[in-house]
Tab-separated table of C-alpha atoms in Angstrom:
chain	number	residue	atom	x	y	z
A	101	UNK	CA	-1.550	-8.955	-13.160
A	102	UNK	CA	-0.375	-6.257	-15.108
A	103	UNK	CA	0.202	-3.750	-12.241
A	104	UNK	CA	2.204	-6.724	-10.467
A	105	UNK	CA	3.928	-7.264	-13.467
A	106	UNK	CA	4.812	-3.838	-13.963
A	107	UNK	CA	5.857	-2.738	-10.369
A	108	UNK	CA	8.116	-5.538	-10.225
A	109	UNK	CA	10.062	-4.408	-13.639
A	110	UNK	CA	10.446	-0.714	-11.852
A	111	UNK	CA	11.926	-2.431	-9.111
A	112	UNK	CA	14.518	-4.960	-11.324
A	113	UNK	CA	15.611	-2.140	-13.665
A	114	UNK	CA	16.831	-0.340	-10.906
A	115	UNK	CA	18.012	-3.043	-9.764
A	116	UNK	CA	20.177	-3.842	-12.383
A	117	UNK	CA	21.268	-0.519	-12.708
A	118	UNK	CA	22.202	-0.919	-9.054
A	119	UNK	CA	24.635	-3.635	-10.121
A	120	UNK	CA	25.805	-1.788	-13.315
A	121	UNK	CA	26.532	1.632	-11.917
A	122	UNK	CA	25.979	2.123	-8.347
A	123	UNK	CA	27.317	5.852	-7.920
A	124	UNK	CA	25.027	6.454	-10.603
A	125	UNK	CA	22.002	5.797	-8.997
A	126	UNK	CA	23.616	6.743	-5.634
A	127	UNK	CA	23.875	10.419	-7.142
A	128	UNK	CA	20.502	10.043	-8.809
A	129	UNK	CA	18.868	9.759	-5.321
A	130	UNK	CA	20.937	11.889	-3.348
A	131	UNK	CA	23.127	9.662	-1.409
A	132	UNK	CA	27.177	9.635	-1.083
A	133	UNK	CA	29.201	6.996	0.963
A	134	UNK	CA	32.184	7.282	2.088
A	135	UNK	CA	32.936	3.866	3.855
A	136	UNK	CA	31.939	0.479	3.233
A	137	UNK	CA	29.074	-0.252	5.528
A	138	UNK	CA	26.734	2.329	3.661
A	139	UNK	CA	27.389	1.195	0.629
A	140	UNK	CA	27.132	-2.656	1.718
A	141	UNK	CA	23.475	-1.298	2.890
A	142	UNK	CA	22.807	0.664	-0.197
A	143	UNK	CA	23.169	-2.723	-1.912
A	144	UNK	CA	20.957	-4.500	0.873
A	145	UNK	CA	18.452	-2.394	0.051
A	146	UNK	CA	18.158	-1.587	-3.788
A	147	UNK	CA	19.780	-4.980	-4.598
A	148	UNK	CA	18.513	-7.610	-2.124
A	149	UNK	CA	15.430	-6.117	-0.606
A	150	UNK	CA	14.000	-4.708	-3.887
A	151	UNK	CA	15.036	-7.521	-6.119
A	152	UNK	CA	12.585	-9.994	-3.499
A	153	UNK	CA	10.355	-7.620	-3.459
A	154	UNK	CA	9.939	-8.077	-7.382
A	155	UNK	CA	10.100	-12.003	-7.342
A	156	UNK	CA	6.990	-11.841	-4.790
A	157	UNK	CA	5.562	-9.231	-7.279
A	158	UNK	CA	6.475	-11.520	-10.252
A	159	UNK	CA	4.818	-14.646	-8.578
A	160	UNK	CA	2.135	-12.605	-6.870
A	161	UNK	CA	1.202	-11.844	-10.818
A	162	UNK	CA	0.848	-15.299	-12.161
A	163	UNK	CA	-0.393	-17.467	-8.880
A	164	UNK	CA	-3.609	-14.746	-7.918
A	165	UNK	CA	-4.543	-17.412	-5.733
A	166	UNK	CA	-1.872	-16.707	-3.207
A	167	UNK	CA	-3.771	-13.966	-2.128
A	168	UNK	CA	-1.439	-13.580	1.211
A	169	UNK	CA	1.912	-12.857	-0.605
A	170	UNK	CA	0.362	-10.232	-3.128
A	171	UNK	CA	-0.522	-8.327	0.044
A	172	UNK	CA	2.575	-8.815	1.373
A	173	UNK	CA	4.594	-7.909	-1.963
A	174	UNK	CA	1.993	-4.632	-1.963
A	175	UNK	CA	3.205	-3.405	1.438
A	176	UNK	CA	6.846	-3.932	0.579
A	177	UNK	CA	6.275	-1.129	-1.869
A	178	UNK	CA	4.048	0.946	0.657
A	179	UNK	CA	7.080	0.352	2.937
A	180	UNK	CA	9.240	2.889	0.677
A	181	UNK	CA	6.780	5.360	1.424
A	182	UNK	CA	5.947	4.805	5.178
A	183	UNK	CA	9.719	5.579	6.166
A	184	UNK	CA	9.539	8.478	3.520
A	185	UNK	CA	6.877	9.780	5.802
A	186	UNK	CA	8.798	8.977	9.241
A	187	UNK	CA	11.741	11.048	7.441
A	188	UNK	CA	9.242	13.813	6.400
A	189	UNK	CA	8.844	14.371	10.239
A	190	UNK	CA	12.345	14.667	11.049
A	191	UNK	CA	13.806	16.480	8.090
A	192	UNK	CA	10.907	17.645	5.611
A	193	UNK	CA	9.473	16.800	2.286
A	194	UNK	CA	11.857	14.969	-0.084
A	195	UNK	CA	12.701	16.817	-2.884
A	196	UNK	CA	13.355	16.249	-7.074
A	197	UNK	CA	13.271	12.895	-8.279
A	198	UNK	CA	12.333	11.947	-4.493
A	199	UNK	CA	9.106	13.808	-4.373
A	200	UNK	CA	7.838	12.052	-7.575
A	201	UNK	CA	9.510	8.536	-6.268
A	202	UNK	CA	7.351	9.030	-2.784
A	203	UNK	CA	4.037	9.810	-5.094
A	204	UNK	CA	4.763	7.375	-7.262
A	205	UNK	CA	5.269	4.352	-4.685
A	206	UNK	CA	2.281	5.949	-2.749
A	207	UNK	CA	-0.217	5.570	-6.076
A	208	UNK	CA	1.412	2.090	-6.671
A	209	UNK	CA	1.501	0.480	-3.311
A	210	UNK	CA	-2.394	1.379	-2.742
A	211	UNK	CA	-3.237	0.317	-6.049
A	212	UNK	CA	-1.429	-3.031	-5.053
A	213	UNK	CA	-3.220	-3.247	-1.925
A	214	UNK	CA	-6.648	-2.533	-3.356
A	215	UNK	CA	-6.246	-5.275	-6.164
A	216	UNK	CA	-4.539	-8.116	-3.766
């Protein structure tokens, strides 16, 4: 529960920082926009995707019986990690805050996925 619990407050702190300071966290992560459609998916991503993400982590934690949508919640954070591994194919190893991010989501998602 705690794991759940915890995942899912990563996930709405950035979140909320997403919503507070967006070329803050854009810079923090490497990524510049200069039209609207990236940064309309920037949002779809760290505001939308990752904010379900934590309310199936968040319910996930206190309903254990709906063993289905913990697994699911779990491979929405091994997700992160999957495409970092696509991109690791076509561009190389992430690097900085990145690296750490892709071991950090690896660790979690498992972990996740074993306790689910």
């Amino acid at each position: 529960m705690l794991l759940f619990l915890g995942v899912a407050a990563v996930y709405l702190l950035i979140t909320f920082q997403v919503l507070r300071r967006p070329s803050s966290v854009m810079q923090d992560v490497g990524l510049r926009f200069d039209n609207i459609n990236g940064l309309s998916e920037f949002h779809a991503i760290y505001v939308g995707i990752w904010s379900v993400t934590a309310a199936m982590l968040i319910y996930s934690a206190f309903f254990p019986e709906e063993r289905a949508l913990a697994v699911f919640a779990a491979l929405m954070v091994l997700a992160q990690p999957i495409g970092r591994i696509v991109a690791l194919f076509r561009g190389g190893l992430p690097r900085g805050k990145m690296q750490l991010m892709f071991v950090l989501e690896t660790i979690g998602g498992l972990w996740l996925c074993f306790l689910a």
